[in-house]
């Protein structure tokens, strides 16, 4: 009865997910969207905890219980007691793998069947093609970490003292047995599904800017990939998709070396953490703080796990990694110093006035082109009504609106476009760089009167 109710509930949830999905994209996150994105962040966090629970570390009692609970979110059926009702490990694994395959096939099938029901067609409730793709993609996006972990499970074999190998999550199944080969076939199918989903998402992200201008209705199909992020970082969902398999892959290559496994997971999360802090991808600032805090706490858990793990089994590799990190960290700082010194000598010798691209991480836009664009914006705004201007202000995301305000402060202060009468009243919490440079110039003139004549001649030339 419980399984029958669960299957019916799954169908109800799939139908509710379609009619509850809002296909519109908003640049500024609403409170409802913040709650939805927060739920996605929490689900991703507990999925990562579920992956961590599979590492062979002697967890303390209460922490072990919490990790077993988190493993439910990566479809660990043993934690739910399913092994008491199953006939073997292969049945449990097939059920886990079949969940994703079944839902991925059921959602488009329900969408096709909805067009054959006259009652839905009369009320315009038949499933839209792009929205159906969006709901299916949202399911795969939310469970992508679990999907990749399940696909890699048959390839995680650990060593017994007698020289035989068993699957890490299913220790009763020996590697290279007939059951193991069947599970590997199922795992390969699941990994193909995950790879297909990622390739399609990468292609859609590449086409998204063009679609947003020419065929915006197509963006409904990839709303699950774009809806949570700022317009400037629409592609960031791909980094989270990559993070899922990268967190599970260390358990495949270092199943018998938990220290190496944890270290590789630490590197993956550290890179993801740096990208998140640099790009600040989420639409609401509070969500970026929450995501950064959750990732930093997970890194602390990994550090605790490395302390609990017996390092003797992976001491040589960890020593090499530690020595490598030591020399790389010093080498990076030394390279920055030597490159800065070489660039300084190059500027002095060739009297170069432009800053090198490497300093600004790319070429800077031409200032004249920027000022011309500002003039066009001013002319366009002059033709808008007050109601249109008010509507435009609500369509700008929170981060972009703040960036526009900072850009105006730069124009007011550094380019001295603010009227003198408003300079004191309109002052912001920002240093006026141009005035400070003039102040420094005057102080040098005051301290060294011999420069006064040179400065006057330079001023006449200007």
Short mmCIF file of C-alpha atoms in Angstrom, two decimals:
data_model
loop_
_atom_site.label_atom_id
_atom_site.label_comp_id
_atom_site.label_asym_id
_atom_site.label_seq_id
_atom_site.Cartn_x
_atom_site.Cartn_y
_atom_site.Cartn_z
CA UNK A 1 0.00 0.00 0.00
CA UNK A 2 2.85 2.38 0.86
CA UNK A 3 4.54 1.84 -2.50
CA UNK A 4 1.25 2.32 -4.35
CA UNK A 5 0.60 5.58 -2.47
CA UNK A 6 4.15 6.73 -3.21
CA UNK A 7 3.72 6.14 -6.95
CA UNK A 8 0.39 8.01 -6.99
CA UNK A 9 1.96 10.85 -4.99
CA UNK A 10 4.81 11.04 -7.51
CA UNK A 11 2.32 11.49 -10.36
CA UNK A 12 0.47 14.19 -8.42
CA UNK A 13 3.74 16.00 -7.68
CA UNK A 14 4.77 15.93 -11.35
CA UNK A 15 1.44 17.42 -12.43
CA UNK A 16 1.58 20.03 -9.64
CA UNK A 17 5.16 20.89 -10.64
CA UNK A 18 4.04 21.75 -14.16
CA UNK A 19 1.12 23.97 -13.17
CA UNK A 20 3.13 25.54 -10.33
CA UNK A 21 6.06 26.53 -12.57
CA UNK A 22 6.21 30.20 -13.51
CA UNK A 23 7.86 30.48 -16.95
CA UNK A 24 8.58 34.21 -16.67
CA UNK A 25 12.09 35.49 -15.96
CA UNK A 26 12.49 38.41 -13.56
CA UNK A 27 15.74 40.29 -13.19
CA UNK A 28 14.95 41.11 -9.55
CA UNK A 29 14.16 38.24 -7.20
CA UNK A 30 10.82 38.27 -5.39
CA UNK A 31 10.31 36.87 -1.89
CA UNK A 32 8.70 33.76 -3.40
CA UNK A 33 11.71 33.22 -5.66
CA UNK A 34 14.09 33.68 -2.71
CA UNK A 35 12.22 30.93 -0.87
CA UNK A 36 12.38 28.65 -3.92
CA UNK A 37 16.10 29.30 -4.50
CA UNK A 38 16.77 28.79 -0.79
CA UNK A 39 15.09 25.39 -1.05
CA UNK A 40 17.34 24.49 -3.98
CA UNK A 41 20.42 25.57 -1.99
CA UNK A 42 19.35 23.44 0.97
CA UNK A 43 18.72 20.42 -1.28
CA UNK A 44 22.15 20.82 -2.91
CA UNK A 45 23.79 21.08 0.52
CA UNK A 46 22.22 17.89 1.90
CA UNK A 47 23.08 16.07 -1.35
CA UNK A 48 26.72 17.04 -0.84
CA UNK A 49 26.47 15.77 2.74
CA UNK A 50 25.06 12.52 1.40
CA UNK A 51 28.12 12.12 -0.85
CA UNK A 52 30.41 12.85 2.10
CA UNK A 53 28.69 10.15 4.17
CA UNK A 54 29.91 7.50 1.69
CA UNK A 55 33.58 8.22 2.46
CA UNK A 56 35.16 5.53 4.65
CA UNK A 57 35.81 7.65 7.73
CA UNK A 58 35.14 6.57 11.35
CA UNK A 59 32.49 9.19 12.07
CA UNK A 60 31.52 9.80 15.73
CA UNK A 61 28.14 8.39 16.81
CA UNK A 62 25.82 11.40 16.49
CA UNK A 63 27.55 12.71 13.36
CA UNK A 64 27.17 9.27 11.76
CA UNK A 65 23.41 9.37 12.40
CA UNK A 66 23.14 12.81 10.77
CA UNK A 67 25.10 11.66 7.72
CA UNK A 68 22.90 8.59 7.37
CA UNK A 69 19.88 10.88 7.33
CA UNK A 70 21.54 13.07 4.66
CA UNK A 71 22.24 9.98 2.54
CA UNK A 72 18.47 9.66 1.97
CA UNK A 73 18.72 12.66 -0.38
CA UNK A 74 21.15 10.74 -2.62
CA UNK A 75 18.62 7.86 -2.71
CA UNK A 76 20.33 5.61 -0.16
CA UNK A 77 17.49 3.10 0.20
CA UNK A 78 19.29 1.27 3.01
CA UNK A 79 18.83 4.30 5.23
CA UNK A 80 15.07 3.98 4.58
CA UNK A 81 15.06 0.26 5.42
CA UNK A 82 14.33 -0.89 1.88
CA UNK A 83 16.98 -3.65 2.09
CA UNK A 84 14.63 -5.56 4.43
CA UNK A 85 12.05 -5.84 1.62
CA UNK A 86 14.35 -6.31 -1.38
CA UNK A 87 15.81 -9.50 -2.81
CA UNK A 88 19.33 -8.16 -3.28
CA UNK A 89 21.62 -5.21 -3.89
CA UNK A 90 20.95 -5.18 -7.62
CA UNK A 91 17.21 -4.66 -7.04
CA UNK A 92 17.93 -1.67 -4.81
CA UNK A 93 20.31 -0.14 -7.32
CA UNK A 94 17.96 -0.66 -10.27
CA UNK A 95 15.20 1.07 -8.33
CA UNK A 96 17.46 4.07 -7.57
CA UNK A 97 18.58 4.36 -11.18
CA UNK A 98 15.04 3.78 -12.45
CA UNK A 99 13.67 6.79 -10.53
CA UNK A 100 15.47 9.29 -12.77
CA UNK A 101 14.81 7.36 -15.96
CA UNK A 102 11.12 6.95 -15.10
CA UNK A 103 10.50 10.60 -14.19
CA UNK A 104 12.46 11.86 -17.22
CA UNK A 105 10.29 9.72 -19.49
CA UNK A 106 6.99 10.26 -17.64
CA UNK A 107 6.91 14.07 -17.75
CA UNK A 108 7.03 14.36 -21.59
CA UNK A 109 4.53 11.49 -21.81
CA UNK A 110 2.09 13.34 -19.54
CA UNK A 111 2.58 16.44 -21.68
CA UNK A 112 1.73 14.53 -24.85
CA UNK A 113 -1.32 12.87 -23.24
CA UNK A 114 -2.68 16.25 -22.08
CA UNK A 115 -3.33 17.20 -25.73
CA UNK A 116 -5.72 14.26 -26.11
CA UNK A 117 -7.98 15.32 -23.23
CA UNK A 118 -10.75 17.63 -24.53
CA UNK A 119 -11.48 19.04 -21.07
CA UNK A 120 -7.90 20.34 -20.76
CA UNK A 121 -7.83 21.70 -24.30
CA UNK A 122 -11.08 23.62 -23.80
CA UNK A 123 -9.70 25.30 -20.67
CA UNK A 124 -6.30 25.91 -22.29
CA UNK A 125 -4.61 23.65 -19.73
CA UNK A 126 -2.80 21.39 -22.19
CA UNK A 127 0.90 21.18 -21.49
CA UNK A 128 3.12 23.58 -23.40
CA UNK A 129 6.16 22.02 -25.13
CA UNK A 130 8.79 24.42 -23.75
CA UNK A 131 7.30 24.49 -20.27
CA UNK A 132 7.32 20.67 -20.18
CA UNK A 133 11.01 20.73 -21.08
CA UNK A 134 11.55 23.26 -18.28
CA UNK A 135 9.89 21.03 -15.64
CA UNK A 136 11.87 17.98 -16.81
CA UNK A 137 15.10 19.97 -16.76
CA UNK A 138 14.30 21.33 -13.31
CA UNK A 139 13.98 17.78 -11.98
CA UNK A 140 17.33 16.75 -13.50
CA UNK A 141 18.94 20.01 -12.38
CA UNK A 142 17.84 19.62 -8.75
CA UNK A 143 18.93 15.99 -8.57
CA UNK A 144 22.00 16.19 -10.81
CA UNK A 145 24.44 15.57 -7.93
CA UNK A 146 22.45 12.48 -6.89
CA UNK A 147 22.13 11.37 -10.53
CA UNK A 148 25.90 11.44 -11.05
CA UNK A 149 26.55 9.77 -7.70
CA UNK A 150 24.16 6.91 -8.50
CA UNK A 151 25.75 6.47 -11.93
CA UNK A 152 29.22 6.13 -10.36
CA UNK A 153 28.22 3.76 -7.54
CA UNK A 154 28.97 0.49 -9.47
CA UNK A 155 32.50 1.77 -10.21
CA UNK A 156 33.40 2.35 -6.52
CA UNK A 157 35.10 -0.89 -5.42
CA UNK A 158 36.90 -1.16 -2.08
CA UNK A 159 39.47 -3.78 -1.05
CA UNK A 160 38.80 -6.55 1.51
CA UNK A 161 41.64 -7.90 3.70
CA UNK A 162 41.54 -11.20 1.76
CA UNK A 163 42.21 -9.42 -1.56
CA UNK A 164 38.68 -9.40 -2.99
CA UNK A 165 36.73 -6.25 -3.88
CA UNK A 166 33.15 -5.20 -3.16
CA UNK A 167 31.02 -2.25 -4.18
CA UNK A 168 31.37 0.51 -1.57
CA UNK A 169 27.64 1.11 -1.06
CA UNK A 170 26.68 -2.52 -1.60
CA UNK A 171 29.37 -4.57 0.21
CA UNK A 172 27.45 -7.84 -0.31
CA UNK A 173 28.05 -7.58 -4.08
CA UNK A 174 31.55 -8.56 -5.19
CA UNK A 175 33.16 -6.71 -8.07
CA UNK A 176 33.38 -8.51 -11.45
CA UNK A 177 30.42 -10.72 -10.55
CA UNK A 178 27.39 -11.05 -12.80
CA UNK A 179 25.35 -8.68 -10.58
CA UNK A 180 28.17 -6.17 -10.69
CA UNK A 181 28.27 -6.20 -14.49
CA UNK A 182 24.51 -5.65 -14.63
CA UNK A 183 24.81 -2.74 -12.20
CA UNK A 184 27.61 -1.23 -14.29
CA UNK A 185 25.36 -1.29 -17.36
CA UNK A 186 22.67 0.53 -15.38
CA UNK A 187 25.25 3.02 -14.10
CA UNK A 188 26.46 3.69 -17.63
CA UNK A 189 22.88 4.44 -18.76
CA UNK A 190 22.44 6.86 -15.86
CA UNK A 191 25.75 8.60 -16.64
CA UNK A 192 24.72 8.91 -20.30
CA UNK A 193 21.51 10.63 -19.16
CA UNK A 194 23.56 13.01 -16.99
CA UNK A 195 26.02 13.72 -19.82
CA UNK A 196 23.20 14.38 -22.29
CA UNK A 197 21.55 16.78 -19.85
CA UNK A 198 24.81 18.69 -19.33
CA UNK A 199 25.60 18.93 -23.07
CA UNK A 200 22.10 20.22 -23.86
CA UNK A 201 22.34 22.76 -21.01
CA UNK A 202 25.77 23.95 -22.21
CA UNK A 203 24.45 24.42 -25.76
CA UNK A 204 21.34 26.22 -24.50
CA UNK A 205 23.44 28.54 -22.32
CA UNK A 206 25.56 29.41 -25.33
CA UNK A 207 22.44 30.26 -27.36
CA UNK A 208 20.57 32.04 -24.54
CA UNK A 209 21.75 35.64 -25.30
CA UNK A 210 20.72 35.24 -28.96
CA UNK A 211 17.39 33.64 -28.06
CA UNK A 212 16.60 36.43 -25.59
CA UNK A 213 16.59 38.90 -28.49
CA UNK A 214 15.25 36.86 -31.41
CA UNK A 215 13.11 33.99 -30.00
CA UNK A 216 12.48 34.64 -26.28
CA UNK A 217 9.81 31.92 -26.10
CA UNK A 218 12.62 29.34 -26.30
CA UNK A 219 14.03 30.60 -23.00
CA UNK A 220 10.97 29.10 -21.29
CA UNK A 221 12.46 25.68 -22.01
CA UNK A 222 15.66 26.50 -20.10
CA UNK A 223 14.03 28.59 -17.40
CA UNK A 224 15.25 26.09 -14.81
CA UNK A 225 18.83 27.00 -15.82
CA UNK A 226 18.44 30.80 -15.92
CA UNK A 227 15.72 31.76 -13.45
CA UNK A 228 17.88 31.81 -10.30
CA UNK A 229 20.74 33.91 -11.63
CA UNK A 230 21.42 37.51 -12.57
CA UNK A 231 21.25 38.48 -16.26
CA UNK A 232 25.02 38.99 -16.23
CA UNK A 233 25.72 35.49 -14.85
CA UNK A 234 23.03 33.49 -16.64
CA UNK A 235 25.53 30.67 -17.30
CA UNK A 236 26.50 29.99 -13.68
CA UNK A 237 24.18 26.99 -13.42
CA UNK A 238 26.70 25.06 -15.53
CA UNK A 239 29.35 25.38 -12.81
CA UNK A 240 26.99 23.77 -10.30
CA UNK A 241 26.26 20.99 -12.79
CA UNK A 242 29.98 20.33 -13.17
CA UNK A 243 30.45 20.34 -9.40
CA UNK A 244 28.08 17.37 -8.95
CA UNK A 245 30.10 14.73 -10.82
CA UNK A 246 33.40 16.20 -9.65
CA UNK A 247 32.39 15.62 -6.01
CA UNK A 248 31.47 11.98 -6.74
CA UNK A 249 34.43 11.19 -9.00
CA UNK A 250 37.09 11.09 -6.19
CA UNK A 251 35.26 8.12 -4.63
CA UNK A 252 35.80 6.23 -7.91
CA UNK A 253 39.53 6.88 -8.29
CA UNK A 254 40.41 6.77 -4.57
CA UNK A 255 37.86 4.43 -2.97
CA UNK A 256 40.49 2.82 -0.72
CA UNK A 257 42.17 6.13 0.19
CA UNK A 258 39.72 8.35 2.08
CA UNK A 259 42.38 11.02 2.64
CA UNK A 260 42.90 11.50 -1.10
CA UNK A 261 39.14 11.36 -1.64
CA UNK A 262 38.50 14.13 0.89
CA UNK A 263 41.39 16.25 -0.41
CA UNK A 264 40.06 16.12 -3.98
CA UNK A 265 36.57 17.04 -2.76
CA UNK A 266 38.12 19.93 -0.85
CA UNK A 267 39.80 21.25 -4.02
CA UNK A 268 36.57 21.01 -6.02
CA UNK A 269 34.57 22.92 -3.42
CA UNK A 270 37.31 25.51 -2.99
CA UNK A 271 37.28 26.32 -6.72
CA UNK A 272 33.47 26.48 -6.68
CA UNK A 273 33.64 28.75 -3.62
CA UNK A 274 36.08 31.14 -5.34
CA UNK A 275 33.90 31.36 -8.46
CA UNK A 276 30.79 32.02 -6.38
CA UNK A 277 32.50 34.83 -4.46
CA UNK A 278 33.90 36.41 -7.63
CA UNK A 279 30.74 36.37 -9.76
CA UNK A 280 28.03 36.62 -7.01
CA UNK A 281 25.58 34.83 -9.36
CA UNK A 282 22.34 34.70 -7.36
CA UNK A 283 19.75 37.39 -8.01
CA UNK A 284 19.29 38.40 -4.37
CA UNK A 285 22.33 39.49 -2.30
CA UNK A 286 21.09 37.52 0.72
CA UNK A 287 21.26 34.31 -1.32
CA UNK A 288 24.93 34.89 -2.16
CA UNK A 289 25.69 35.27 1.55
CA UNK A 290 23.76 32.10 2.38
CA UNK A 291 25.49 30.10 -0.37
CA UNK A 292 28.94 31.34 0.67
CA UNK A 293 28.24 30.52 4.32
CA UNK A 294 26.96 27.02 3.49
CA UNK A 295 30.00 26.27 1.31
CA UNK A 296 32.44 27.50 3.95
CA UNK A 297 30.74 25.34 6.59
CA UNK A 298 30.96 22.33 4.29
CA UNK A 299 34.67 23.01 3.86
CA UNK A 300 34.96 22.94 7.66
CA UNK A 301 33.27 19.52 7.68
CA UNK A 302 35.81 18.29 5.13
CA UNK A 303 38.63 19.57 7.34
CA UNK A 304 37.15 17.69 10.32
CA UNK A 305 36.85 14.57 8.14
CA UNK A 306 40.55 14.77 7.25
CA UNK A 307 41.34 14.87 10.96
CA UNK A 308 39.24 11.76 11.64
CA UNK A 309 40.70 9.76 8.74
CA UNK A 310 43.69 7.48 9.30
CA UNK A 311 46.33 9.13 7.12
CA UNK A 312 48.68 6.12 7.05
CA UNK A 313 46.87 4.60 4.05
CA UNK A 314 47.39 7.70 1.90
CA UNK A 315 50.33 9.37 3.63
CA UNK A 316 52.67 9.35 0.62
CA UNK A 317 50.15 10.91 -1.78
CA UNK A 318 49.04 13.50 0.78
CA UNK A 319 52.67 14.42 1.40
CA UNK A 320 53.20 14.98 -2.33
CA UNK A 321 50.02 17.06 -2.51
CA UNK A 322 51.08 19.14 0.48
CA UNK A 323 54.55 19.80 -0.95
CA UNK A 324 52.99 20.66 -4.31
CA UNK A 325 50.54 23.11 -2.74
CA UNK A 326 53.39 24.72 -0.80
CA UNK A 327 55.52 25.35 -3.90
CA UNK A 328 52.57 26.36 -6.07
CA UNK A 329 51.38 28.96 -3.53
CA UNK A 330 54.85 30.49 -3.30
CA UNK A 331 55.29 30.24 -7.07
CA UNK A 332 52.03 32.08 -7.79
CA UNK A 333 52.97 34.99 -5.53
CA UNK A 334 56.50 35.08 -6.96
CA UNK A 335 55.15 35.06 -10.54
CA UNK A 336 52.85 37.98 -9.77
CA UNK A 337 55.77 39.92 -8.30
CA UNK A 338 58.12 39.25 -11.23
CA UNK A 339 55.42 40.01 -13.81
CA UNK A 340 54.63 43.29 -12.03
CA UNK A 341 58.32 44.17 -12.01
CA UNK A 342 58.66 43.38 -15.73
CA UNK A 343 55.56 45.43 -16.58
CA UNK A 344 56.88 48.36 -14.55
CA UNK A 345 60.20 48.23 -16.41
CA UNK A 346 58.35 47.98 -19.72
CA UNK A 347 56.27 51.07 -18.91
CA UNK A 348 59.35 53.03 -17.88
CA UNK A 349 61.43 52.06 -20.91
CA UNK A 350 58.77 52.49 -23.60
CA UNK A 351 56.77 55.26 -21.89
CA UNK A 352 53.61 53.19 -22.20
CA UNK A 353 50.56 54.96 -20.82
CA UNK A 354 47.98 52.18 -21.07
CA UNK A 355 47.77 49.54 -18.40
CA UNK A 356 48.49 45.97 -19.59
CA UNK A 357 45.52 43.67 -20.07
CA UNK A 358 46.79 41.21 -17.48
CA UNK A 359 46.45 43.80 -14.71
CA UNK A 360 42.75 44.36 -15.43
CA UNK A 361 42.06 40.71 -16.39
CA UNK A 362 41.16 41.73 -19.93
CA UNK A 363 40.92 44.76 -22.20
CA UNK A 364 39.10 47.82 -20.88
CA UNK A 365 36.39 49.50 -22.98
CA UNK A 366 37.30 52.73 -24.69
CA UNK A 367 36.33 55.74 -22.57
CA UNK A 368 35.02 57.71 -25.57
CA UNK A 369 32.72 54.84 -26.54
CA UNK A 370 31.40 54.70 -22.97
CA UNK A 371 30.72 58.44 -22.91
CA UNK A 372 28.98 58.22 -26.29
CA UNK A 373 26.77 55.44 -24.95
CA UNK A 374 25.92 57.61 -21.92
CA UNK A 375 24.84 60.40 -24.27
CA UNK A 376 22.58 57.97 -26.14
CA UNK A 377 21.09 56.77 -22.85
CA UNK A 378 20.44 60.39 -21.82
CA UNK A 379 18.66 61.10 -25.10
CA UNK A 380 16.56 57.93 -24.79
CA UNK A 381 15.58 58.69 -21.20
CA UNK A 382 14.52 62.19 -22.17
CA UNK A 383 11.91 60.67 -24.50
CA UNK A 384 10.44 58.37 -21.81
CA UNK A 385 7.47 59.28 -19.66
CA UNK A 386 7.61 59.13 -15.85
CA UNK A 387 5.51 55.95 -15.83
CA UNK A 388 7.87 54.26 -18.29
CA UNK A 389 10.88 55.27 -16.21
CA UNK A 390 9.26 53.86 -13.07
CA UNK A 391 8.53 50.56 -14.86
CA UNK A 392 12.13 50.39 -16.08
CA UNK A 393 13.47 50.81 -12.55
CA UNK A 394 11.59 47.71 -11.36
CA UNK A 395 12.93 45.61 -14.25
CA UNK A 396 16.57 46.05 -13.20
CA UNK A 397 18.01 43.42 -10.88
CA UNK A 398 19.18 44.39 -7.41
CA UNK A 399 22.87 43.94 -8.21
CA UNK A 400 22.65 45.75 -11.56
CA UNK A 401 20.75 48.63 -10.01
CA UNK A 402 23.50 48.98 -7.42
CA UNK A 403 26.15 48.86 -10.17
CA UNK A 404 24.36 51.64 -12.09
CA UNK A 405 24.31 53.76 -8.93
CA UNK A 406 28.03 53.18 -8.40
CA UNK A 407 28.73 54.09 -12.03
CA UNK A 408 26.88 57.38 -11.60
CA UNK A 409 28.89 58.12 -8.45
CA UNK A 410 32.06 57.52 -10.47
CA UNK A 411 30.90 59.98 -13.14
CA UNK A 412 29.89 62.54 -10.52
CA UNK A 413 33.08 62.35 -8.47
CA UNK A 414 35.96 61.24 -10.71
CA UNK A 415 34.74 63.01 -13.86
CA UNK A 416 33.43 65.94 -11.77
CA UNK A 417 30.01 65.98 -13.44
CA UNK A 418 28.17 66.80 -10.22
CA UNK A 419 27.22 70.47 -9.88
CA UNK A 420 29.39 72.33 -7.37
CA UNK A 421 26.34 73.34 -5.34
CA UNK A 422 25.40 69.67 -4.89
CA UNK A 423 28.90 68.30 -4.29
CA UNK A 424 28.59 68.36 -0.51
CA UNK A 425 24.95 67.31 -0.31
CA UNK A 426 25.32 64.54 -2.90
CA UNK A 427 28.56 63.11 -1.56
CA UNK A 428 28.60 59.34 -1.26
CA UNK A 429 30.58 56.86 0.79
CA UNK A 430 33.28 56.74 -1.87
CA UNK A 431 36.65 58.40 -2.32
CA UNK A 432 36.83 61.09 -4.99
CA UNK A 433 39.97 59.80 -6.70
CA UNK A 434 40.50 62.81 -8.98
CA UNK A 435 40.35 65.33 -6.16
CA UNK A 436 42.77 63.24 -4.12
CA UNK A 437 45.24 63.13 -7.03
CA UNK A 438 45.00 66.92 -7.41
CA UNK A 439 45.52 67.30 -3.68
CA UNK A 440 48.67 65.21 -3.88
CA UNK A 441 49.90 67.28 -6.83
CA UNK A 442 49.35 70.54 -4.96
CA UNK A 443 51.06 69.25 -1.85
CA UNK A 444 54.12 68.30 -3.93
CA UNK A 445 54.09 71.77 -5.46
CA UNK A 446 53.89 73.31 -2.02
CA UNK A 447 56.75 71.25 -0.64
CA UNK A 448 58.95 71.63 -3.73
CA UNK A 449 58.59 75.14 -5.23
CA UNK A 450 61.07 74.23 -7.99
CA UNK A 451 58.33 72.15 -9.66
CA UNK A 452 55.96 75.10 -9.93
CA UNK A 453 57.46 76.35 -13.18
CA UNK A 454 57.36 72.89 -14.78
CA UNK A 455 53.72 72.43 -13.78
CA UNK A 456 52.79 75.84 -15.20
CA UNK A 457 54.44 74.99 -18.52
CA UNK A 458 52.66 71.64 -18.60
CA UNK A 459 49.36 73.36 -17.85
CA UNK A 460 49.90 75.80 -20.74
CA UNK A 461 50.57 72.89 -23.11
CA UNK A 462 47.37 71.18 -21.99
#
